[in-house]
mmCIF file of C-alpha atoms and ligand atoms in Angstrom:
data_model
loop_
_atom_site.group_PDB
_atom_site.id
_atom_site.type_symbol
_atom_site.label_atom_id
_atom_site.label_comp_id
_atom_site.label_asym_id
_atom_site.label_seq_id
_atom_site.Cartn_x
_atom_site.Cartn_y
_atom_site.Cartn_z
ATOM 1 C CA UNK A 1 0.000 0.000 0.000
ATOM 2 C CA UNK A 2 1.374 3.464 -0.815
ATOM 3 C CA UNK A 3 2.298 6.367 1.617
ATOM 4 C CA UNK A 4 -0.775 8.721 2.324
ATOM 5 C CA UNK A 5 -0.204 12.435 2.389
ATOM 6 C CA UNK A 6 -1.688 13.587 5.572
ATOM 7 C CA UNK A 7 -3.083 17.643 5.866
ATOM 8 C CA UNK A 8 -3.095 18.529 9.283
ATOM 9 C CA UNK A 9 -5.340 21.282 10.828
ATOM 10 C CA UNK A 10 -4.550 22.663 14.363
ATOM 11 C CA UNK A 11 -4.991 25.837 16.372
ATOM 12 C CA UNK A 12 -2.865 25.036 19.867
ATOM 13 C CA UNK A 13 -0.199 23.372 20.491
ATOM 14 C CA UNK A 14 0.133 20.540 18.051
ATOM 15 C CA UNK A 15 0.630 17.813 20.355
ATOM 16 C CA UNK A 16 -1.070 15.592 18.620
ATOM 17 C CA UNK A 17 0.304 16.113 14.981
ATOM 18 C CA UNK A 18 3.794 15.416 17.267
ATOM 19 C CA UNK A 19 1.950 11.822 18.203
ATOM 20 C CA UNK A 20 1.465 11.593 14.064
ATOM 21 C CA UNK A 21 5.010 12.710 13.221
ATOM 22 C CA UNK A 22 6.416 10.259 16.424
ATOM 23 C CA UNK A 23 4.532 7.560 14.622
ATOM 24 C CA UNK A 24 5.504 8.156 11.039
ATOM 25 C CA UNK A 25 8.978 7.838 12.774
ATOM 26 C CA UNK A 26 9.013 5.259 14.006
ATOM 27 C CA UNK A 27 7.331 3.267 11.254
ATOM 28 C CA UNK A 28 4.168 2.553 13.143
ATOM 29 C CA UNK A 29 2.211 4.631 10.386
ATOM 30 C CA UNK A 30 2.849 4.761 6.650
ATOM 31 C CA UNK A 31 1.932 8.404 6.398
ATOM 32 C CA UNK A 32 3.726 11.929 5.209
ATOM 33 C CA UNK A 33 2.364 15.424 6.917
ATOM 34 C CA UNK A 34 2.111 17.031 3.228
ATOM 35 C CA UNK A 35 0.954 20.596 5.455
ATOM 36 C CA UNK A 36 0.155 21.879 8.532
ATOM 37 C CA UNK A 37 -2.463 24.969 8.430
ATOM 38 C CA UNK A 38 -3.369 26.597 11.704
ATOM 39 C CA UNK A 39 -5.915 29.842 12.093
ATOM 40 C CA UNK A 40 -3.307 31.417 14.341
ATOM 41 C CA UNK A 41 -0.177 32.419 13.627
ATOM 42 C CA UNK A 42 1.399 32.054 16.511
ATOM 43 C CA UNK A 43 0.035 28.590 17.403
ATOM 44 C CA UNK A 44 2.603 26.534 18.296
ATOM 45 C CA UNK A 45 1.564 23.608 16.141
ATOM 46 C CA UNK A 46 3.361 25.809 12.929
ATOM 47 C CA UNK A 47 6.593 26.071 14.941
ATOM 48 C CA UNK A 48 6.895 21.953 15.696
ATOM 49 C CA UNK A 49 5.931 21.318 11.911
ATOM 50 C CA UNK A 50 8.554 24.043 10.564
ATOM 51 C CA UNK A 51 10.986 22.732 13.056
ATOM 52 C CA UNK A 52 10.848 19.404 10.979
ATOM 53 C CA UNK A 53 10.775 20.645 7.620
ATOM 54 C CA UNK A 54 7.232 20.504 7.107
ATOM 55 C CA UNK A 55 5.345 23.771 5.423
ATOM 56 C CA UNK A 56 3.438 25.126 7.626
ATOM 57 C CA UNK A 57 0.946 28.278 7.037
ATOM 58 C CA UNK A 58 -1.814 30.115 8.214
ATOM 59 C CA UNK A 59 -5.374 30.275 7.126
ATOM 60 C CA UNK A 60 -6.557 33.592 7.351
ATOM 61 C CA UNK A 61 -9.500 34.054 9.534
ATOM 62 C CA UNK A 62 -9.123 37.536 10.628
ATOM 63 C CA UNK A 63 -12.653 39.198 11.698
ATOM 64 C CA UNK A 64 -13.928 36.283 12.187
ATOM 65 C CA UNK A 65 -13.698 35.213 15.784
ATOM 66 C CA UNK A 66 -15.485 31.307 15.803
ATOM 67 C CA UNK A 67 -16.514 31.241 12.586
ATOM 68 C CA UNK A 68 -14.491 29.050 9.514
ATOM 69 C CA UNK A 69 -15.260 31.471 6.304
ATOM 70 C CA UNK A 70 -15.577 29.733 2.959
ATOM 71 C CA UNK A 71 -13.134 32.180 1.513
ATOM 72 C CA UNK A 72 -10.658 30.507 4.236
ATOM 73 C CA UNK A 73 -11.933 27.347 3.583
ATOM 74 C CA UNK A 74 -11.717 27.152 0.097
ATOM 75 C CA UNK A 75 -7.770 29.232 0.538
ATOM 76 C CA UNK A 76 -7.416 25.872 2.725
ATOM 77 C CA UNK A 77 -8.716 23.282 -0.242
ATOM 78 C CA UNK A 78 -6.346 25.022 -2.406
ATOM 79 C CA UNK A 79 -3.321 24.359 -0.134
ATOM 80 C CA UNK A 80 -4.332 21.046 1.041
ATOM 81 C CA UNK A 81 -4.437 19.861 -2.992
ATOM 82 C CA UNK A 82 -1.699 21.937 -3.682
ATOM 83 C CA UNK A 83 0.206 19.682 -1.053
ATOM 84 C CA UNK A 84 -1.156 16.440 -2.186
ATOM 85 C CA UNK A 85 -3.533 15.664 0.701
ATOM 86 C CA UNK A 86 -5.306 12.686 0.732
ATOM 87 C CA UNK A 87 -6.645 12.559 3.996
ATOM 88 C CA UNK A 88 -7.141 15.653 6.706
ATOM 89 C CA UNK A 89 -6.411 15.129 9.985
ATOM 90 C CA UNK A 90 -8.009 18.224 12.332
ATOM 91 C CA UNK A 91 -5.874 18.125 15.562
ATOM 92 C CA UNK A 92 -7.386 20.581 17.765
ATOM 93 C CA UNK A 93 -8.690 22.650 15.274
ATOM 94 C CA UNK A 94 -11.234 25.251 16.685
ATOM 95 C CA UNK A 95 -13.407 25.950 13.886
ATOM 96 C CA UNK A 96 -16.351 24.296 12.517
ATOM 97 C CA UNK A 97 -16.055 22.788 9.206
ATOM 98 C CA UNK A 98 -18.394 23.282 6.465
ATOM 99 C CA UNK A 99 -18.879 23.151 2.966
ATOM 100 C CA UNK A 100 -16.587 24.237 0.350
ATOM 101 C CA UNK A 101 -13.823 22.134 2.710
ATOM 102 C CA UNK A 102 -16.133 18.882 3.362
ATOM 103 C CA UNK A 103 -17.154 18.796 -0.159
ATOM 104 C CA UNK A 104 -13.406 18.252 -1.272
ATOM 105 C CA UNK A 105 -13.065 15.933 0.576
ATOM 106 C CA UNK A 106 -15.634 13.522 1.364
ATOM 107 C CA UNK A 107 -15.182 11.178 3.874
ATOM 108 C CA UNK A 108 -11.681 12.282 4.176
ATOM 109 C CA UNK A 109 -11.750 14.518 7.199
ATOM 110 C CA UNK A 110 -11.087 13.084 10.272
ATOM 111 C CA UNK A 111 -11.390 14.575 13.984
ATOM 112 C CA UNK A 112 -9.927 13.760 17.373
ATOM 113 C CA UNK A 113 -12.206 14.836 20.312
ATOM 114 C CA UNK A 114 -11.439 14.576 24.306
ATOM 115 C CA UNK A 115 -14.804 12.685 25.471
ATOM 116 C CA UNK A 116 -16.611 9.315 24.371
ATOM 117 C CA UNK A 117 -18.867 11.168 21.933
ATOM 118 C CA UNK A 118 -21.751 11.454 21.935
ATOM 119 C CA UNK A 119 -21.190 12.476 25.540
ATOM 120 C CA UNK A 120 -19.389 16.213 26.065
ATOM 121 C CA UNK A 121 -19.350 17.600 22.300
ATOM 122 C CA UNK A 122 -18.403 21.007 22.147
ATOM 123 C CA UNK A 123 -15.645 22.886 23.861
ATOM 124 C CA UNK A 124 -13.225 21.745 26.863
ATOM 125 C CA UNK A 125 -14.520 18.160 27.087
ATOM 126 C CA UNK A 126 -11.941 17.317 30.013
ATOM 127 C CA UNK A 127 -13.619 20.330 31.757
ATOM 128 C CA UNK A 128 -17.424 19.389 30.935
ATOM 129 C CA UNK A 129 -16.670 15.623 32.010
ATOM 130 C CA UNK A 130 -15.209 17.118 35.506
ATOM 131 C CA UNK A 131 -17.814 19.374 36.747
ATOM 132 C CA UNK A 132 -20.634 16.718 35.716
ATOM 133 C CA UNK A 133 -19.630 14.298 37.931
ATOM 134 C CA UNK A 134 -18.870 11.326 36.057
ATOM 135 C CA UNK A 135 -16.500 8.467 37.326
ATOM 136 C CA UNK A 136 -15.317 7.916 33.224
ATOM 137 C CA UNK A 137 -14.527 9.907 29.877
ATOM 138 C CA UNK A 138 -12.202 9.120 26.935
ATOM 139 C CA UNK A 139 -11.174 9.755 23.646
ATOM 140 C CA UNK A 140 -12.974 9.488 19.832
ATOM 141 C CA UNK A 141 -11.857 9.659 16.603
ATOM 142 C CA UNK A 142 -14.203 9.945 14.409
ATOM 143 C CA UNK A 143 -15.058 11.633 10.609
ATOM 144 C CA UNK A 144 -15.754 14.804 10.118
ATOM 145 C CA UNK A 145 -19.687 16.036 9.233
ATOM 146 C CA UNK A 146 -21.086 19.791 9.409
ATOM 147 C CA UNK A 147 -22.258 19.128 12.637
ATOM 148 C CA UNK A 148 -20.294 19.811 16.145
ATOM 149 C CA UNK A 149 -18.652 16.193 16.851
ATOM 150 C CA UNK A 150 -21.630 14.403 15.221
ATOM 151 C CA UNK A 151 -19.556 12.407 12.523
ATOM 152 C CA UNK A 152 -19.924 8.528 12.689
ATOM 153 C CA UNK A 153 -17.443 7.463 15.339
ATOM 154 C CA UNK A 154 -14.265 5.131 13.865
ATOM 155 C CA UNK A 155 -12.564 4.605 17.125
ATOM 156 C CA UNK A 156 -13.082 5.327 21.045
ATOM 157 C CA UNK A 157 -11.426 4.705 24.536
ATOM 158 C CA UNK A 158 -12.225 4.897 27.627
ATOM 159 C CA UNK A 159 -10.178 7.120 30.511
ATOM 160 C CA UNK A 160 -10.878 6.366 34.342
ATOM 161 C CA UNK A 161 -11.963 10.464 36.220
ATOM 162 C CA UNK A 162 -10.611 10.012 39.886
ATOM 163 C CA UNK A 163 -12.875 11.677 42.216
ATOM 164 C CA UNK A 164 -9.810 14.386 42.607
ATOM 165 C CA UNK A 165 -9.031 14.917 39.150
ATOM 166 C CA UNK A 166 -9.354 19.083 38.182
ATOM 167 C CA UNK A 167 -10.149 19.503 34.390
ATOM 168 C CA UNK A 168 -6.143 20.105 33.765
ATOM 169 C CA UNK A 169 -4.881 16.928 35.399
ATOM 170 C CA UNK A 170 -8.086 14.722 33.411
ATOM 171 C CA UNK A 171 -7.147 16.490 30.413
ATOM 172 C CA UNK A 172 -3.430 14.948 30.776
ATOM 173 C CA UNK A 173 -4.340 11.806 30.934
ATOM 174 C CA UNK A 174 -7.038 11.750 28.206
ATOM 175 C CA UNK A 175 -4.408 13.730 26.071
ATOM 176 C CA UNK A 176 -1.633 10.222 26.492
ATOM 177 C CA UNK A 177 -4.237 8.180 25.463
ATOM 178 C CA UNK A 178 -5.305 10.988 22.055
ATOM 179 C CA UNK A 179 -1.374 10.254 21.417
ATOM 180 C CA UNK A 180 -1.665 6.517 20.969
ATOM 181 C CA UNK A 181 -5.527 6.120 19.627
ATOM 182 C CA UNK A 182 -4.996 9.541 16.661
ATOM 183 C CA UNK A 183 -1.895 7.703 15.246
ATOM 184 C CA UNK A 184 -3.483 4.064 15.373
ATOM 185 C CA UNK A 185 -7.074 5.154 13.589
ATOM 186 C CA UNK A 186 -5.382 7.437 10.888
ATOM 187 C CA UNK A 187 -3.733 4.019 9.729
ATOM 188 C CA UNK A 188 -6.192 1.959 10.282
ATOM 189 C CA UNK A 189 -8.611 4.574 8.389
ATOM 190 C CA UNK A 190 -6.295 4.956 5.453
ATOM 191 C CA UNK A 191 -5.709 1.399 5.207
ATOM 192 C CA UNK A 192 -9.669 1.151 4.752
ATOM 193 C CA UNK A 193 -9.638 3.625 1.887
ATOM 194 C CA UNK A 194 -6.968 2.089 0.408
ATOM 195 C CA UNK A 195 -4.888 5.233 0.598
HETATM 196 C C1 LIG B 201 -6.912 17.854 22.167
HETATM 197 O O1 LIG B 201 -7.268 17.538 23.478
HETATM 198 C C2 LIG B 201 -8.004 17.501 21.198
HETATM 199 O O2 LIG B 201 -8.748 16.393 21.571
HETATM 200 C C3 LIG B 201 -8.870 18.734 21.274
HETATM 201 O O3 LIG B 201 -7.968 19.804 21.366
HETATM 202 C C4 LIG B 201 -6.755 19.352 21.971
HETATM 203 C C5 LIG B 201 -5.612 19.692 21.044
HETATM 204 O O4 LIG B 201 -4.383 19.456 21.628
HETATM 205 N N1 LIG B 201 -9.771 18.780 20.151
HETATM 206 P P1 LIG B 201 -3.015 19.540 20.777
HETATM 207 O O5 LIG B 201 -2.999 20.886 20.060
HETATM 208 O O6 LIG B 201 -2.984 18.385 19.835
HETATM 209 O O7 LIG B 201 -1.952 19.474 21.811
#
Protein backbone atom coordinates (compact mmCIF):
# COMPACT_ATOMS: atom_id res chain seq x y z
CA UNK A 1 0.00 0.00 0.00
CA UNK A 2 1.37 3.46 -0.81
CA UNK A 3 2.30 6.37 1.62
CA UNK A 4 -0.77 8.72 2.32
CA UNK A 5 -0.20 12.44 2.39
CA UNK A 6 -1.69 13.59 5.57
CA UNK A 7 -3.08 17.64 5.87
CA UNK A 8 -3.10 18.53 9.28
CA UNK A 9 -5.34 21.28 10.83
CA UNK A 10 -4.55 22.66 14.36
CA UNK A 11 -4.99 25.84 16.37
CA UNK A 12 -2.87 25.04 19.87
CA UNK A 13 -0.20 23.37 20.49
CA UNK A 14 0.13 20.54 18.05
CA UNK A 15 0.63 17.81 20.36
CA UNK A 16 -1.07 15.59 18.62
CA UNK A 17 0.30 16.11 14.98
CA UNK A 18 3.79 15.42 17.27
CA UNK A 19 1.95 11.82 18.20
CA UNK A 20 1.47 11.59 14.06
CA UNK A 21 5.01 12.71 13.22
CA UNK A 22 6.42 10.26 16.42
CA UNK A 23 4.53 7.56 14.62
CA UNK A 24 5.50 8.16 11.04
CA UNK A 25 8.98 7.84 12.77
CA UNK A 26 9.01 5.26 14.01
CA UNK A 27 7.33 3.27 11.25
CA UNK A 28 4.17 2.55 13.14
CA UNK A 29 2.21 4.63 10.39
CA UNK A 30 2.85 4.76 6.65
CA UNK A 31 1.93 8.40 6.40
CA UNK A 32 3.73 11.93 5.21
CA UNK A 33 2.36 15.42 6.92
CA UNK A 34 2.11 17.03 3.23
CA UNK A 35 0.95 20.60 5.45
CA UNK A 36 0.16 21.88 8.53
CA UNK A 37 -2.46 24.97 8.43
CA UNK A 38 -3.37 26.60 11.70
CA UNK A 39 -5.91 29.84 12.09
CA UNK A 40 -3.31 31.42 14.34
CA UNK A 41 -0.18 32.42 13.63
CA UNK A 42 1.40 32.05 16.51
CA UNK A 43 0.04 28.59 17.40
CA UNK A 44 2.60 26.53 18.30
CA UNK A 45 1.56 23.61 16.14
CA UNK A 46 3.36 25.81 12.93
CA UNK A 47 6.59 26.07 14.94
CA UNK A 48 6.90 21.95 15.70
CA UNK A 49 5.93 21.32 11.91
CA UNK A 50 8.55 24.04 10.56
CA UNK A 51 10.99 22.73 13.06
CA UNK A 52 10.85 19.40 10.98
CA UNK A 53 10.78 20.65 7.62
CA UNK A 54 7.23 20.50 7.11
CA UNK A 55 5.35 23.77 5.42
CA UNK A 56 3.44 25.13 7.63
CA UNK A 57 0.95 28.28 7.04
CA UNK A 58 -1.81 30.11 8.21
CA UNK A 59 -5.37 30.27 7.13
CA UNK A 60 -6.56 33.59 7.35
CA UNK A 61 -9.50 34.05 9.53
CA UNK A 62 -9.12 37.54 10.63
CA UNK A 63 -12.65 39.20 11.70
CA UNK A 64 -13.93 36.28 12.19
CA UNK A 65 -13.70 35.21 15.78
CA UNK A 66 -15.48 31.31 15.80
CA UNK A 67 -16.51 31.24 12.59
CA UNK A 68 -14.49 29.05 9.51
CA UNK A 69 -15.26 31.47 6.30
CA UNK A 70 -15.58 29.73 2.96
CA UNK A 71 -13.13 32.18 1.51
CA UNK A 72 -10.66 30.51 4.24
CA UNK A 73 -11.93 27.35 3.58
CA UNK A 74 -11.72 27.15 0.10
CA UNK A 75 -7.77 29.23 0.54
CA UNK A 76 -7.42 25.87 2.72
CA UNK A 77 -8.72 23.28 -0.24
CA UNK A 78 -6.35 25.02 -2.41
CA UNK A 79 -3.32 24.36 -0.13
CA UNK A 80 -4.33 21.05 1.04
CA UNK A 81 -4.44 19.86 -2.99
CA UNK A 82 -1.70 21.94 -3.68
CA UNK A 83 0.21 19.68 -1.05
CA UNK A 84 -1.16 16.44 -2.19
CA UNK A 85 -3.53 15.66 0.70
CA UNK A 86 -5.31 12.69 0.73
CA UNK A 87 -6.64 12.56 4.00
CA UNK A 88 -7.14 15.65 6.71
CA UNK A 89 -6.41 15.13 9.99
CA UNK A 90 -8.01 18.22 12.33
CA UNK A 91 -5.87 18.13 15.56
CA UNK A 92 -7.39 20.58 17.76
CA UNK A 93 -8.69 22.65 15.27
CA UNK A 94 -11.23 25.25 16.69
CA UNK A 95 -13.41 25.95 13.89
CA UNK A 96 -16.35 24.30 12.52
CA UNK A 97 -16.05 22.79 9.21
CA UNK A 98 -18.39 23.28 6.47
CA UNK A 99 -18.88 23.15 2.97
CA UNK A 100 -16.59 24.24 0.35
CA UNK A 101 -13.82 22.13 2.71
CA UNK A 102 -16.13 18.88 3.36
CA UNK A 103 -17.15 18.80 -0.16
CA UNK A 104 -13.41 18.25 -1.27
CA UNK A 105 -13.06 15.93 0.58
CA UNK A 106 -15.63 13.52 1.36
CA UNK A 107 -15.18 11.18 3.87
CA UNK A 108 -11.68 12.28 4.18
CA UNK A 109 -11.75 14.52 7.20
CA UNK A 110 -11.09 13.08 10.27
CA UNK A 111 -11.39 14.58 13.98
CA UNK A 112 -9.93 13.76 17.37
CA UNK A 113 -12.21 14.84 20.31
CA UNK A 114 -11.44 14.58 24.31
CA UNK A 115 -14.80 12.68 25.47
CA UNK A 116 -16.61 9.32 24.37
CA UNK A 117 -18.87 11.17 21.93
CA UNK A 118 -21.75 11.45 21.93
CA UNK A 119 -21.19 12.48 25.54
CA UNK A 120 -19.39 16.21 26.06
CA UNK A 121 -19.35 17.60 22.30
CA UNK A 122 -18.40 21.01 22.15
CA UNK A 123 -15.64 22.89 23.86
CA UNK A 124 -13.22 21.74 26.86
CA UNK A 125 -14.52 18.16 27.09
CA UNK A 126 -11.94 17.32 30.01
CA UNK A 127 -13.62 20.33 31.76
CA UNK A 128 -17.42 19.39 30.94
CA UNK A 129 -16.67 15.62 32.01
CA UNK A 130 -15.21 17.12 35.51
CA UNK A 131 -17.81 19.37 36.75
CA UNK A 132 -20.63 16.72 35.72
CA UNK A 133 -19.63 14.30 37.93
CA UNK A 134 -18.87 11.33 36.06
CA UNK A 135 -16.50 8.47 37.33
CA UNK A 136 -15.32 7.92 33.22
CA UNK A 137 -14.53 9.91 29.88
CA UNK A 138 -12.20 9.12 26.94
CA UNK A 139 -11.17 9.76 23.65
CA UNK A 140 -12.97 9.49 19.83
CA UNK A 141 -11.86 9.66 16.60
CA UNK A 142 -14.20 9.94 14.41
CA UNK A 143 -15.06 11.63 10.61
CA UNK A 144 -15.75 14.80 10.12
CA UNK A 145 -19.69 16.04 9.23
CA UNK A 146 -21.09 19.79 9.41
CA UNK A 147 -22.26 19.13 12.64
CA UNK A 148 -20.29 19.81 16.15
CA UNK A 149 -18.65 16.19 16.85
CA UNK A 150 -21.63 14.40 15.22
CA UNK A 151 -19.56 12.41 12.52
CA UNK A 152 -19.92 8.53 12.69
CA UNK A 153 -17.44 7.46 15.34
CA UNK A 154 -14.27 5.13 13.86
CA UNK A 155 -12.56 4.60 17.12
CA UNK A 156 -13.08 5.33 21.04
CA UNK A 157 -11.43 4.70 24.54
CA UNK A 158 -12.23 4.90 27.63
CA UNK A 159 -10.18 7.12 30.51
CA UNK A 160 -10.88 6.37 34.34
CA UNK A 161 -11.96 10.46 36.22
CA UNK A 162 -10.61 10.01 39.89
CA UNK A 163 -12.87 11.68 42.22
CA UNK A 164 -9.81 14.39 42.61
CA UNK A 165 -9.03 14.92 39.15
CA UNK A 166 -9.35 19.08 38.18
CA UNK A 167 -10.15 19.50 34.39
CA UNK A 168 -6.14 20.11 33.76
CA UNK A 169 -4.88 16.93 35.40
CA UNK A 170 -8.09 14.72 33.41
CA UNK A 171 -7.15 16.49 30.41
CA UNK A 172 -3.43 14.95 30.78
CA UNK A 173 -4.34 11.81 30.93
CA UNK A 174 -7.04 11.75 28.21
CA UNK A 175 -4.41 13.73 26.07
CA UNK A 176 -1.63 10.22 26.49
CA UNK A 177 -4.24 8.18 25.46
CA UNK A 178 -5.31 10.99 22.06
CA UNK A 179 -1.37 10.25 21.42
CA UNK A 180 -1.67 6.52 20.97
CA UNK A 181 -5.53 6.12 19.63
CA UNK A 182 -5.00 9.54 16.66
CA UNK A 183 -1.89 7.70 15.25
CA UNK A 184 -3.48 4.06 15.37
CA UNK A 185 -7.07 5.15 13.59
CA UNK A 186 -5.38 7.44 10.89
CA UNK A 187 -3.73 4.02 9.73
CA UNK A 188 -6.19 1.96 10.28
CA UNK A 189 -8.61 4.57 8.39
CA UNK A 190 -6.30 4.96 5.45
CA UNK A 191 -5.71 1.40 5.21
CA UNK A 192 -9.67 1.15 4.75
CA UNK A 193 -9.64 3.62 1.89
CA UNK A 194 -6.97 2.09 0.41
CA UNK A 195 -4.89 5.23 0.60
C1 LIG B 1 -6.91 17.85 22.17
O1 LIG B 1 -7.27 17.54 23.48
C2 LIG B 1 -8.00 17.50 21.20
O2 LIG B 1 -8.75 16.39 21.57
C3 LIG B 1 -8.87 18.73 21.27
O3 LIG B 1 -7.97 19.80 21.37
C4 LIG B 1 -6.76 19.35 21.97
C5 LIG B 1 -5.61 19.69 21.04
O4 LIG B 1 -4.38 19.46 21.63
N1 LIG B 1 -9.77 18.78 20.15
P1 LIG B 1 -3.02 19.54 20.78
O5 LIG B 1 -3.00 20.89 20.06
O6 LIG B 1 -2.98 18.39 19.83
O7 LIG B 1 -1.95 19.47 21.81
Amino acid sequence: MAMTTLGILGSGSGSNMQAILDAIDAGDLDARIGIVLSDHPDAYILERARRKGIRAEVIDCSGHRMKFPDVAQEETVRKLRDAGVELVCLAGFMRLVKRPLLDAFPSRILNIHPSLLPAFPGLEAWRQAVEAGVSESGVTVHMVDAGMDTGPILGQERVVVFPDDTPETLHARIQTVEHRLYPAMIGKYAAQLKL
